């Protein structure tokens, strides 16, 4: 499934939805957030993965400090979303059932949205 991420320029609220209909927050149209668009280290933000025995382990090679950390990892396939949130001090790694083609996302509180495709 296609998923759209949007952020409010005023309050920073981040949302996702399944259609590209305009959404308003703080009386302003939310902007679409595209993955891998921030000028920051790819290798520290792109979700990495390993597939074994129908399980996928997704990890991000990123610091987990109080003011700089990976907030969540998401796996989006044709008909399913798997999601895990993290807080500072956690290890940004999660294992889900693997069912084939999907998109992986990670979100850094400072460096926004990153993605990796599994064909
Ligand atoms: Fe970052």
PDB file of N, CA, C and O and ligand atoms in Angstrom, residues 45 62 68 108 111, ligand 1:
ATOM      1  N   UNK A  45      21.086   6.488   8.720  1.00  0.00           N
ATOM      2  CA  UNK A  45      19.626   6.648   8.801  1.00  0.00           C
ATOM      3  C   UNK A  45      18.828   5.621   8.009  1.00  0.00           C
ATOM      4  O   UNK A  45      17.694   5.300   8.369  1.00  0.00           O
ATOM      5  N   UNK A  62      22.290   4.174  14.230  1.00  0.00           N
ATOM      6  CA  UNK A  62      22.125   5.576  14.613  1.00  0.00           C
ATOM      7  C   UNK A  62      22.252   5.728  16.129  1.00  0.00           C
ATOM      8  O   UNK A  62      21.890   4.819  16.860  1.00  0.00           O
ATOM      9  N   UNK A  68      18.665  13.304  20.059  1.00  0.00           N
ATOM     10  CA  UNK A  68      18.894  12.835  18.687  1.00  0.00           C
ATOM     11  C   UNK A  68      18.742  11.321  18.665  1.00  0.00           C
ATOM     12  O   UNK A  68      19.613  10.602  19.151  1.00  0.00           O
ATOM     13  N   UNK A 108      14.111   9.814  12.114  1.00  0.00           N
ATOM     14  CA  UNK A 108      15.021  10.456  13.065  1.00  0.00           C
ATOM     15  C   UNK A 108      14.397  11.771  13.514  1.00  0.00           C
ATOM     16  O   UNK A 108      13.896  12.530  12.684  1.00  0.00           O
ATOM     17  N   UNK A 111      16.546  14.355  11.648  1.00  0.00           N
ATOM     18  CA  UNK A 111      16.856  14.206  10.224  1.00  0.00           C
ATOM     19  C   UNK A 111      15.756  13.544   9.412  1.00  0.00           C
ATOM     20  O   UNK A 111      15.997  13.036   8.319  1.00  0.00           O
TER      21      UNK A 111
HETATM   22 FE1  LIG B   1      19.826  11.564  12.763  1.00  0.00          FE
END
